[in-house]
XYZ file of C-alpha atoms in Angstrom:
692
model
C -11.366 -6.883 -86.132
C -12.414 -3.831 -88.492
C -11.715 -0.323 -87.667
C -12.375 2.700 -88.934
C -11.082 4.316 -91.002
C -9.208 7.631 -91.014
C -8.691 10.108 -92.625
C -5.435 10.895 -94.740
C -4.282 7.703 -96.185
C -4.908 5.267 -93.696
C -6.008 1.868 -95.394
C -10.088 1.304 -93.923
C -11.377 -2.438 -93.893
C -13.907 -1.330 -96.643
C -11.220 -0.199 -99.166
C -8.586 1.828 -100.413
C -7.985 5.844 -101.029
C -5.025 7.909 -102.405
C -3.447 10.689 -100.226
C -5.422 13.305 -99.717
C -4.871 16.732 -102.077
C -4.851 20.294 -100.839
C -7.520 21.649 -102.383
C -6.688 24.618 -105.419
C -9.538 26.168 -105.263
C -11.019 29.290 -103.357
C -14.030 30.649 -103.690
C -12.746 33.668 -101.765
C -10.574 34.328 -103.918
C -11.321 36.266 -107.033
C -10.514 35.505 -110.741
C -11.961 38.587 -112.770
C -9.329 38.188 -115.714
C -10.556 34.311 -116.121
C -11.208 32.566 -119.722
C -11.919 29.264 -120.937
C -9.363 28.180 -119.297
C -10.222 29.737 -116.258
C -13.496 28.413 -116.118
C -12.352 25.061 -117.222
C -10.643 25.024 -114.292
C -12.835 26.067 -112.201
C -15.385 23.045 -112.652
C -12.232 20.913 -112.872
C -12.426 22.524 -108.988
C -15.667 22.067 -108.246
C -15.610 18.550 -109.702
C -13.088 17.734 -107.693
C -15.228 19.467 -104.283
C -18.011 16.671 -105.569
C -15.505 14.150 -105.554
C -14.769 15.062 -101.965
C -17.480 14.889 -100.623
C -18.300 11.404 -102.301
C -15.348 9.754 -100.400
C -16.471 11.993 -97.423
C -19.632 9.938 -97.210
C -17.865 6.520 -98.347
C -15.494 7.062 -95.469
C -17.869 7.604 -92.841
C -20.278 4.761 -93.804
C -17.122 2.911 -93.944
C -16.487 4.241 -90.662
C -20.236 3.203 -89.537
C -20.038 0.195 -90.553
C -16.846 -0.645 -88.620
C -18.800 0.011 -85.832
C -21.609 -1.520 -86.244
C -19.303 -4.710 -86.693
C -17.453 -3.488 -84.125
C -20.808 -3.671 -81.749
C -22.249 -6.891 -83.005
C -18.419 -8.690 -82.062
C -19.621 -7.474 -78.629
C -23.167 -8.585 -79.325
C -22.052 -11.947 -80.170
C -19.586 -12.774 -77.688
C -22.087 -12.039 -74.384
C -24.465 -13.457 -75.403
C -21.990 -16.558 -76.455
C -20.106 -16.408 -72.912
C -24.052 -15.911 -71.654
C -24.721 -19.415 -72.998
C -21.430 -20.894 -71.682
C -22.351 -19.673 -68.303
C -25.834 -21.838 -68.328
C -23.788 -24.821 -70.143
C -21.574 -24.626 -67.114
C -24.322 -24.807 -64.369
C -26.544 -26.967 -66.363
C -29.207 -24.989 -67.243
C -29.157 -25.448 -70.347
C -28.453 -29.181 -71.809
C -24.872 -29.195 -73.550
C -27.006 -31.122 -76.462
C -28.992 -27.687 -77.134
C -25.941 -25.303 -77.261
C -25.874 -24.371 -80.784
C -29.203 -24.953 -81.631
C -29.510 -22.121 -78.691
C -26.441 -20.179 -79.844
C -27.927 -19.676 -83.758
C -31.191 -18.361 -82.176
C -29.210 -16.248 -80.142
C -26.792 -14.497 -82.581
C -29.386 -14.448 -85.054
C -31.981 -12.189 -82.943
C -29.107 -9.840 -82.992
C -29.767 -6.812 -85.195
C -27.224 -6.067 -88.694
C -27.710 -2.256 -89.549
C -27.910 -1.222 -92.812
C -25.598 1.265 -93.442
C -25.903 3.954 -96.346
C -23.178 5.055 -98.530
C -21.335 1.349 -98.609
C -20.487 0.068 -102.306
C -21.279 -3.206 -103.057
C -18.358 -4.765 -102.140
C -17.995 -2.805 -98.442
C -21.861 -4.232 -98.252
C -20.471 -7.215 -98.641
C -17.504 -7.291 -96.579
C -19.238 -5.711 -93.663
C -21.861 -9.102 -94.162
C -19.407 -11.529 -94.204
C -18.080 -9.820 -91.075
C -21.848 -10.148 -89.702
C -21.429 -13.904 -90.557
C -17.905 -14.132 -89.199
C -18.724 -13.108 -85.691
C -21.894 -15.731 -85.417
C -19.474 -18.314 -86.892
C -16.645 -17.572 -83.950
C -19.651 -17.400 -81.490
C -20.601 -20.431 -83.058
C -17.584 -22.271 -82.497
C -16.593 -20.903 -79.024
C -20.181 -22.268 -78.033
C -19.422 -25.951 -79.719
C -16.002 -25.889 -77.883
C -18.073 -25.700 -74.276
C -20.847 -28.415 -75.396
C -17.552 -30.248 -76.183
C -16.566 -30.099 -73.050
C -19.686 -30.181 -71.418
C -19.693 -33.265 -72.966
C -16.281 -35.272 -72.410
C -17.453 -34.214 -67.946
C -21.059 -36.090 -68.736
C -19.450 -38.804 -69.935
C -16.697 -39.031 -67.539
C -18.939 -38.492 -64.902
C -21.132 -41.709 -66.090
C -18.129 -43.777 -66.635
C -17.204 -42.811 -63.112
C -20.465 -43.176 -61.474
C -20.749 -46.308 -63.133
C -17.599 -47.542 -61.417
C -19.286 -46.423 -58.391
C -22.379 -47.851 -58.787
C -20.616 -50.917 -59.328
C -18.205 -51.024 -56.277
C -20.893 -50.490 -53.639
C -22.875 -53.821 -55.985
C -19.584 -55.173 -55.555
C -19.110 -54.369 -51.109
C -22.695 -55.881 -51.093
C -22.371 -59.681 -49.153
C -22.482 -62.438 -51.547
C -21.318 -59.914 -54.732
C -20.404 -61.479 -57.825
C -17.710 -59.974 -58.869
C -15.997 -61.518 -62.069
C -20.320 -60.416 -62.912
C -19.422 -56.999 -61.864
C -16.356 -56.455 -63.395
C -17.172 -57.631 -66.451
C -20.237 -55.044 -66.641
C -17.880 -52.475 -65.536
C -16.296 -53.327 -69.246
C -18.959 -52.306 -70.977
C -18.165 -48.203 -69.551
C -14.826 -48.175 -71.466
C -16.904 -46.826 -74.435
C -18.031 -43.767 -72.401
C -15.093 -43.077 -70.856
C -13.022 -42.421 -74.357
C -16.173 -40.758 -75.762
C -15.220 -38.874 -73.012
C -11.665 -38.092 -74.470
C -9.650 -40.432 -71.979
C -7.010 -41.517 -73.078
C -7.593 -45.955 -73.638
C -4.569 -46.321 -71.342
C -5.957 -44.752 -68.386
C -9.484 -45.962 -69.090
C -7.784 -49.988 -69.007
C -5.442 -48.701 -65.881
C -9.199 -47.306 -63.999
C -11.177 -50.346 -65.175
C -7.969 -52.915 -63.689
C -7.971 -50.501 -60.149
C -11.244 -50.621 -59.853
C -12.073 -54.902 -60.390
C -8.449 -55.364 -58.525
C -10.333 -53.198 -55.460
C -13.148 -55.111 -55.581
C -11.113 -58.247 -55.266
C -9.569 -56.670 -52.617
C -12.791 -55.613 -51.091
C -14.070 -59.547 -51.386
C -11.318 -61.036 -49.836
C -10.760 -58.140 -46.626
C -14.795 -58.896 -46.449
C -14.275 -62.342 -46.399
C -10.805 -62.096 -44.269
C -14.055 -60.086 -41.346
C -16.275 -62.359 -42.111
C -14.630 -65.953 -40.937
C -12.826 -63.742 -38.392
C -14.640 -66.937 -36.010
C -14.801 -69.553 -38.402
C -11.578 -71.636 -38.565
C -13.007 -73.493 -41.574
C -13.976 -70.410 -43.120
C -10.398 -69.307 -42.224
C -8.863 -72.188 -43.557
C -10.733 -71.983 -47.092
C -9.567 -68.527 -47.789
C -6.496 -69.417 -46.956
C -6.155 -71.783 -49.328
C -7.838 -69.403 -51.923
C -4.504 -67.192 -51.536
C -1.837 -69.180 -52.020
C -3.202 -72.244 -53.492
C -1.706 -72.485 -57.250
C -5.975 -73.045 -57.678
C -6.760 -70.370 -55.492
C -9.761 -67.647 -56.379
C -7.259 -65.446 -55.773
C -4.730 -66.709 -58.179
C -4.100 -63.985 -60.623
C -6.897 -61.792 -59.113
C -5.197 -60.211 -56.525
C -1.283 -58.371 -56.237
C 1.165 -60.196 -54.304
C 1.363 -56.934 -51.642
C -2.144 -56.913 -51.426
C -2.124 -61.304 -50.770
C 0.064 -61.409 -47.890
C -1.354 -58.174 -46.210
C -5.124 -60.090 -45.833
C -3.235 -62.970 -45.653
C -1.520 -61.771 -42.516
C -4.803 -61.257 -40.595
C -5.772 -65.114 -41.462
C -3.337 -65.726 -39.978
C -3.760 -63.910 -36.900
C -7.015 -64.537 -36.588
C -6.513 -68.462 -37.123
C -4.003 -67.527 -33.993
C -6.133 -65.184 -32.028
C -9.332 -68.072 -32.407
C -6.617 -71.173 -31.423
C -5.653 -68.737 -28.709
C -9.100 -68.277 -27.833
C -9.836 -72.364 -27.986
C -7.529 -72.911 -26.032
C -8.175 -70.010 -23.870
C -11.987 -71.388 -23.275
C -10.558 -75.123 -23.093
C -7.535 -73.982 -20.192
C -11.215 -72.081 -18.489
C -13.935 -75.194 -19.296
C -9.894 -77.114 -17.656
C -10.263 -74.663 -14.553
C -13.769 -74.618 -13.991
C -13.853 -78.886 -14.274
C -10.681 -79.059 -12.028
C -12.145 -76.460 -9.056
C -16.002 -78.590 -9.098
C -13.920 -81.222 -8.905
C -12.052 -79.969 -5.658
C -14.855 -79.065 -4.174
C -15.820 -82.775 -4.644
C -12.895 -83.693 -3.575
C -13.615 -80.917 -0.540
C -16.619 -82.253 0.219
C -16.498 -85.628 -0.128
C -13.702 -85.315 2.790
C -15.975 -83.118 4.508
C -17.259 -87.005 4.988
C -21.247 -85.045 4.439
C -22.354 -85.678 1.103
C -23.459 -82.723 -0.927
C -26.982 -81.360 -2.633
C -27.366 -83.325 -6.453
C -28.633 -79.889 -7.431
C -24.750 -79.679 -6.630
C -23.486 -82.796 -7.909
C -25.366 -82.169 -10.721
C -23.452 -79.161 -11.556
C -20.061 -80.218 -10.988
C -20.918 -83.277 -13.147
C -21.902 -81.035 -15.935
C -19.120 -78.996 -15.478
C -16.261 -81.853 -15.751
C -18.077 -83.062 -19.238
C -15.635 -83.588 -21.499
C -12.330 -82.544 -19.918
C -9.585 -84.312 -18.808
C -11.105 -84.407 -15.235
C -14.378 -86.079 -16.209
C -12.917 -89.809 -15.400
C -11.141 -88.471 -12.402
C -14.998 -87.069 -11.313
C -16.034 -90.977 -11.205
C -13.715 -92.823 -9.602
C -14.410 -89.875 -7.105
C -18.032 -90.684 -7.514
C -17.448 -94.601 -6.430
C -15.320 -93.454 -3.737
C -18.004 -91.380 -2.437
C -20.087 -94.220 -1.365
C -17.900 -96.483 0.099
C -17.099 -92.500 2.298
C -20.418 -92.256 3.038
C -20.688 -96.509 3.478
C -17.196 -96.093 6.207
C -19.333 -93.299 7.484
C -21.990 -94.740 8.786
C -19.642 -97.530 10.868
C -18.830 -96.940 14.660
C -15.613 -95.286 15.450
C -13.628 -98.645 16.046
C -14.905 -100.201 12.326
C -14.051 -96.912 10.856
C -10.680 -96.386 11.929
C -10.493 -100.445 11.176
C -11.085 -100.246 7.349
C -8.704 -97.510 7.673
C -5.768 -99.426 8.177
C -6.917 -102.178 6.028
C -7.084 -100.565 2.969
C -3.669 -98.853 3.751
C -1.631 -102.037 4.580
C -4.110 -103.574 1.061
C -2.261 -100.328 -0.914
C 0.990 -100.952 0.871
C 1.335 -104.291 0.111
C -0.513 -104.849 -3.312
C -0.048 -101.614 -4.307
C -2.779 -98.099 -5.447
C -2.996 -96.166 -8.641
C -2.970 -92.451 -7.645
C -7.071 -92.339 -7.853
C -7.181 -94.674 -5.375
C -4.589 -93.025 -3.303
C -6.609 -89.535 -3.757
C -9.747 -92.177 -2.635
C -7.459 -93.409 0.188
C -6.711 -89.897 1.655
C -10.571 -87.847 1.259
C -11.895 -91.075 2.703
C -8.890 -90.663 5.940
C -10.020 -86.886 5.878
C -13.386 -87.772 5.690
C -13.081 -89.763 8.680
C -10.933 -87.846 10.597
C -13.260 -84.758 9.885
C -16.378 -87.146 10.410
C -15.021 -88.610 14.213
C -13.856 -84.457 15.238
C -17.044 -83.478 14.680
C -19.139 -86.496 16.605
C -16.478 -85.014 19.509
C -17.322 -81.801 19.273
C -20.414 -81.168 17.209
C -22.588 -84.040 18.173
C -25.710 -82.456 16.780
C -24.494 -81.036 13.482
C -23.231 -84.975 13.312
C -26.958 -86.273 13.506
C -27.752 -83.607 11.653
C -25.020 -84.442 8.672
C -25.358 -88.180 8.984
C -29.421 -88.140 8.923
C -30.449 -85.264 7.027
C -32.497 -84.610 10.130
C -32.702 -80.984 11.207
C -32.044 -80.062 15.317
C -34.836 -77.784 16.263
C -33.277 -74.501 17.117
C -32.478 -73.859 20.981
C -35.033 -70.611 22.077
C -32.373 -68.350 22.705
C -34.249 -65.244 24.209
C -35.938 -67.601 26.606
C -32.031 -68.081 27.477
C -31.223 -64.563 28.074
C -34.200 -63.762 29.974
C -33.505 -66.285 31.775
C -36.531 -69.139 31.328
C -34.639 -72.652 32.222
C -38.190 -74.212 31.967
C -38.540 -73.350 28.455
C -35.290 -74.455 27.874
C -35.098 -78.047 29.842
C -37.805 -79.092 27.377
C -35.611 -78.735 24.155
C -32.497 -79.743 26.129
C -33.974 -82.547 27.137
C -34.675 -84.015 23.654
C -30.734 -83.135 22.544
C -29.827 -85.271 25.801
C -31.967 -88.340 23.834
C -30.626 -87.370 20.073
C -26.808 -87.184 21.670
C -28.145 -91.089 23.890
C -29.253 -92.553 20.756
C -26.639 -91.108 18.548
C -24.133 -92.421 21.516
C -25.663 -96.155 21.315
C -24.816 -96.120 17.531
C -21.363 -94.713 17.433
C -20.024 -95.370 21.157
C -18.907 -93.308 23.850
C -16.612 -90.987 21.471
C -19.984 -89.282 21.273
C -19.698 -85.662 22.401
C -21.672 -84.310 24.921
C -22.282 -80.532 23.345
C -26.101 -79.838 23.751
C -25.676 -76.518 20.994
C -25.729 -75.720 17.446
C -22.103 -73.580 16.378
C -24.339 -71.553 15.934
C -25.781 -70.265 18.923
C -22.825 -71.310 20.355
C -21.221 -68.057 18.271
C -24.502 -66.423 18.869
C -24.177 -66.470 22.643
C -19.947 -65.951 22.743
C -21.096 -62.647 21.121
C -23.304 -62.465 23.752
C -21.201 -62.644 26.808
C -18.752 -60.123 25.631
C -20.914 -57.627 25.987
C -22.565 -59.234 29.162
C -22.264 -57.871 32.065
C -20.272 -60.263 34.770
C -24.048 -59.956 36.270
C -25.936 -60.493 33.087
C -23.517 -63.589 32.557
C -23.143 -65.005 36.202
C -27.300 -65.090 35.286
C -26.901 -66.398 32.534
C -24.473 -69.256 33.655
C -27.331 -70.112 36.429
C -30.159 -70.459 33.521
C -28.022 -72.651 30.938
C -26.912 -74.958 34.046
C -30.896 -75.210 35.387
C -31.561 -76.542 31.770
C -28.789 -78.520 31.489
C -29.474 -81.535 33.914
C -26.306 -83.684 32.680
C -23.074 -81.741 33.581
C -20.705 -83.215 31.340
C -22.981 -81.941 29.071
C -22.855 -78.241 30.626
C -19.178 -78.467 30.891
C -19.615 -78.681 26.882
C -21.175 -75.957 26.393
C -19.252 -74.092 28.320
C -16.542 -75.394 26.653
C -18.245 -74.354 23.388
C -19.796 -70.654 23.619
C -16.362 -69.154 25.680
C -13.517 -71.392 23.249
C -11.954 -67.796 22.592
C -11.556 -67.331 26.656
C -10.863 -69.934 28.743
C -12.091 -67.705 32.631
C -15.628 -67.791 30.758
C -15.381 -71.419 31.015
C -14.041 -71.162 34.115
C -16.474 -69.361 35.676
C -19.771 -71.259 34.230
C -18.820 -74.554 34.871
C -17.856 -73.005 38.523
C -21.566 -72.186 38.545
C -22.511 -75.197 37.780
C -21.636 -76.504 40.504
C -24.765 -74.812 43.164
C -22.556 -75.643 46.451
C -19.407 -74.403 48.826
C -15.408 -74.519 48.467
C -12.776 -74.149 50.921
C -11.011 -70.752 50.192
C -8.699 -71.158 53.265
C -8.392 -74.053 55.688
C -9.422 -73.633 59.189
C -6.976 -73.225 61.935
C -6.648 -74.247 65.841
C -8.618 -70.875 66.704
C -10.467 -70.231 63.651
C -13.383 -72.423 61.292
C -12.355 -72.758 57.559
C -12.974 -69.796 54.739
C -15.445 -71.036 51.962
C -17.252 -69.555 49.280
C -20.715 -71.212 47.131
C -19.635 -71.283 43.525
C -21.877 -68.635 42.687
C -19.268 -66.421 44.208
C -16.180 -67.097 42.499
C -18.382 -67.430 39.370
C -18.531 -63.501 39.786
C -15.429 -63.069 41.535
C -13.937 -64.541 38.062
C -16.055 -62.081 35.988
C -15.462 -59.414 37.445
C -11.671 -59.917 37.311
C -11.916 -60.648 33.446
C -14.077 -57.719 32.974
C -11.400 -55.758 34.675
C -8.308 -57.114 33.288
C -10.022 -57.441 29.375
C -11.180 -52.726 30.553
C -7.479 -51.484 31.391
C -6.512 -52.977 27.828
C -7.871 -50.446 25.995
C -8.120 -47.598 28.523
C -5.452 -44.965 28.444
C -4.400 -42.598 31.366
C -3.395 -38.707 30.806
C -0.454 -39.463 29.626
C -1.142 -41.854 26.665
C 0.426 -44.640 28.933
C -1.777 -48.043 29.133
C -3.597 -46.993 32.426
C -4.237 -51.140 33.488
C -5.518 -52.475 36.511
C -2.011 -52.912 38.181
C -1.100 -56.778 38.614
C 1.857 -58.367 39.746
C 4.306 -59.069 37.037
C 3.405 -62.240 34.146
C 7.316 -63.750 35.748
C 5.699 -63.639 39.687
C 2.183 -64.882 38.888
C 3.713 -67.905 36.982
C 5.557 -68.569 39.634
C 3.543 -68.884 42.230
C 1.455 -71.244 40.663
C 3.348 -73.052 39.395
C 4.194 -73.612 42.806
C 0.514 -74.353 44.094
C -0.132 -76.223 41.256
C 3.012 -78.972 41.168
C 2.777 -81.297 38.396
C -1.020 -81.509 38.092
C -1.102 -80.327 34.770
C 1.318 -82.824 33.022
C 1.805 -83.338 29.860
C -0.970 -81.051 29.030
C 0.302 -77.189 28.893
C -3.089 -75.727 26.927
C -5.531 -77.018 29.898
C -2.723 -75.113 32.482
C -2.917 -71.799 30.784
C -6.421 -72.111 30.314
C -6.468 -71.788 34.189
C -3.672 -69.847 34.903
C -5.626 -67.003 33.147
C -8.304 -68.317 35.013
C -6.207 -67.157 38.074
C -5.821 -64.329 37.128
C -8.852 -62.903 37.164
C -9.978 -64.409 40.561
C -7.038 -62.637 41.294
C -8.032 -58.511 39.894
C -11.155 -59.223 41.358
C -10.256 -60.434 45.061
C -7.810 -57.794 44.709
C -10.408 -55.168 43.257
C -13.381 -56.334 46.617
C -10.382 -56.345 48.940
C -8.903 -52.746 47.716
C -5.905 -53.754 46.791
C -4.140 -51.377 43.757
C -0.731 -52.194 45.072
C 0.116 -54.356 42.241
C 2.616 -56.308 44.383
C 1.506 -59.823 44.500
C 0.429 -61.409 47.655
C 0.721 -64.745 47.746
C -1.771 -65.480 50.195
C -4.590 -64.582 47.824
C -2.523 -66.596 45.542
C -3.248 -69.877 47.531
C -7.188 -68.524 47.623
C -7.588 -67.510 43.705
C -5.524 -71.372 43.263
C -8.041 -72.955 45.306
C -10.993 -71.226 44.255
C -10.696 -71.575 40.742
C -9.114 -75.438 41.155
C -9.018 -76.869 44.006
C -5.931 -78.319 46.270
C -4.095 -80.514 43.639
C -3.607 -84.510 45.498
C -1.232 -87.421 45.639
C -1.986 -89.974 44.254
C 0.742 -92.662 43.877
C 2.971 -89.906 43.486
C 1.287 -87.638 41.079
C -0.783 -84.885 42.061
C -4.160 -84.432 40.149
C -7.162 -81.876 41.126
C -9.958 -83.287 42.985
C -13.648 -82.400 41.590
C -13.899 -78.806 42.133
C -15.487 -78.188 45.766
C -14.492 -82.222 47.322
C -12.264 -82.493 49.612
C -9.098 -84.496 49.661
C -11.137 -86.920 52.083
C -13.819 -87.600 49.779
C -11.919 -87.849 46.576
C -9.387 -90.784 47.546
C -12.447 -93.016 49.054
C -13.967 -92.362 45.369
C -11.553 -93.135 43.479
C -11.224 -96.326 45.274
C -14.324 -97.027 44.987
C -14.301 -96.189 41.431
C -11.015 -98.492 40.798
C -12.955 -101.466 42.122
C -15.319 -101.454 38.991
C -12.630 -100.160 36.236
C -10.033 -103.201 36.962
C -13.172 -105.396 36.448
C -12.032 -103.565 32.491
C -8.188 -104.734 32.725
C -6.459 -106.888 30.701
C -5.386 -110.038 30.998
C -1.966 -110.166 32.156
C -2.246 -105.719 33.990
C -1.844 -105.508 37.593
C -4.631 -105.075 39.254
C -3.053 -102.934 42.302
C -3.834 -99.405 42.184
C -0.247 -98.487 43.654
C 1.295 -99.206 40.546
C -0.073 -96.725 38.166
C -0.439 -93.150 39.029
C -3.386 -90.440 37.436
C -3.690 -88.064 34.340
C -6.355 -85.300 34.775
C -8.629 -85.517 31.786
C -11.619 -82.915 32.777
C -13.406 -81.868 35.945
C -13.948 -85.562 37.065
C -12.826 -87.867 35.333
C -8.537 -89.690 35.393
C -6.818 -91.401 32.651
C -4.663 -94.478 34.387
C -1.192 -94.822 33.778
C 1.218 -97.748 33.769
C 5.302 -97.843 33.985
C 6.834 -96.160 31.176
C 4.414 -93.601 31.502
C 1.800 -95.424 29.141
C -1.847 -95.102 29.144
C -3.244 -98.104 30.664
C -6.211 -99.735 28.026
C -9.740 -102.192 28.611
C -9.881 -104.294 26.349
C -11.697 -102.885 24.033
C -7.677 -101.441 23.647
C -9.535 -97.577 24.853
C -7.259 -95.803 27.613
C -9.492 -96.417 30.893
C -10.149 -93.985 32.982
C -11.275 -93.104 36.659
C -14.617 -91.112 37.373
C -15.545 -89.749 40.426
C -18.815 -88.795 40.866
C -19.711 -85.610 42.429
């Protein structure tokens, strides 16, 4: 940088001067004796002063030149910095930078300094030139840097764009990788080392191959075939990715492929297991349906057939279809024929052997027959509907609840006609129950909430609508399966006659009661006992209706009924509950809240509910409700006379050789020696039936 020279002999940018000399001329000091020599001396002094002045002017010009150079240098630097900023911000294309710089530097004014010698002028102009050259050099460096940055950016952008293309579905990776090679010269022009350029391109290629393989693995995750092909491409010597993926990446992707294949296998196994489970459920449902004896709807059969298709259960299902035809054919036969067919089939399988499917068919057939015959006995109307497909019209429950027996009588008559037809086809095992299960459940629920008076009225309406005593008794069992007391009350009410509660004596007549009164007492007693179960006294203890202990009542009951319930523990339990309910109802009417056992009232309860046991040939049985002993014995003899006609050859015709076992209110089994039931010519147990 040019510096302003200092007076005092310092070196200047523009030239050298000698050491300063003190002036010898002092015009203020007179020299009167000056001669020629003195004049010469004065002239020399004046010359020196002039020279001094010239030197001072030259030094000043040089100083001005030095400052001008410094100012020029600062302006060049300022403009160079502005240009650099514009290049960095992108406002100035690096390609135009040098032209812009030359124009900017040339615009800087270069002053002309008076008093400089030619050499100093030349040196000053050279300084201006050097300043511009330095600024131009700086701009060139910045432009070069920008050029390299742009080329590097173009290289990176090119690889980024190609990478996006490589990520597209179905991209040609080999072609894209070859295109990446074409951008290597740009990177080198950007100043990137060739090794670095090649490393970056190789990393780009590796990434493309890796991403493609990963993409294939993701796309093929649900296809075993595609995964198997990818696994081959990753592992085989001639595989597509041989030499394209390093070991770590290949193993990582291969692990994903193996995981996906395992998942598909597990899913396939799960689906197969699920299909088998659905098929097994269909087979199980079909088995249950076949065992019920009722054919499934065609739509359901089609669904089951579809469920087993292609599974291990399909063959079993087909065998069951064949067996179903056999089941239906057997179920349409009378009960005796059904049992005979089962016996023959069992014997044949034992003698000839049977496959698992045949044994399964026999088991289902046996269950179907048992279910069929049980339904025939307990719910014959439902049996009829299942066998024929003809729905039985619903009973008018509202008419029954309102006491309109006439409205029900026609419906009940039609049902009894239907039951007669079923009995004609399927034999005497056909039951008498005149209600459908849903109707019985509805009436049972209604009875649970009904008062004793309302319940008695219902029994009265039913007894008028159902003319057949056996059918009425069966209806009672239907609507009160969990309440033997209600069943007893309903059957007693239907008798519509009186019974003896206390035999007459010498001075008093017999005490009798109507069936309606006894039924109502039964229901009132049951209401008291059931209500007391939920009541609580103030002290938190049960506030039950006061009754004798169960032990005392049981002992008294056994004495009263004797052996009339031998072999029928369930019937004895039901009868004892009814007797207990009557006892409670009668105790309440008598105002007895002592809870002490009254033997007289207990005997009355037994007579009211069951009657007196009668000894017939050494065995106790109950006569039909309300029938005295003499009438009962006479009617037994008449019934025996008819029954004896059906005795098998060799059987004794003497009635005294047999005892009786209670079957119902007016029916009795004949029991021979050894406790065996006497059977008729058809193999069925013989019964004595006593008309009321």
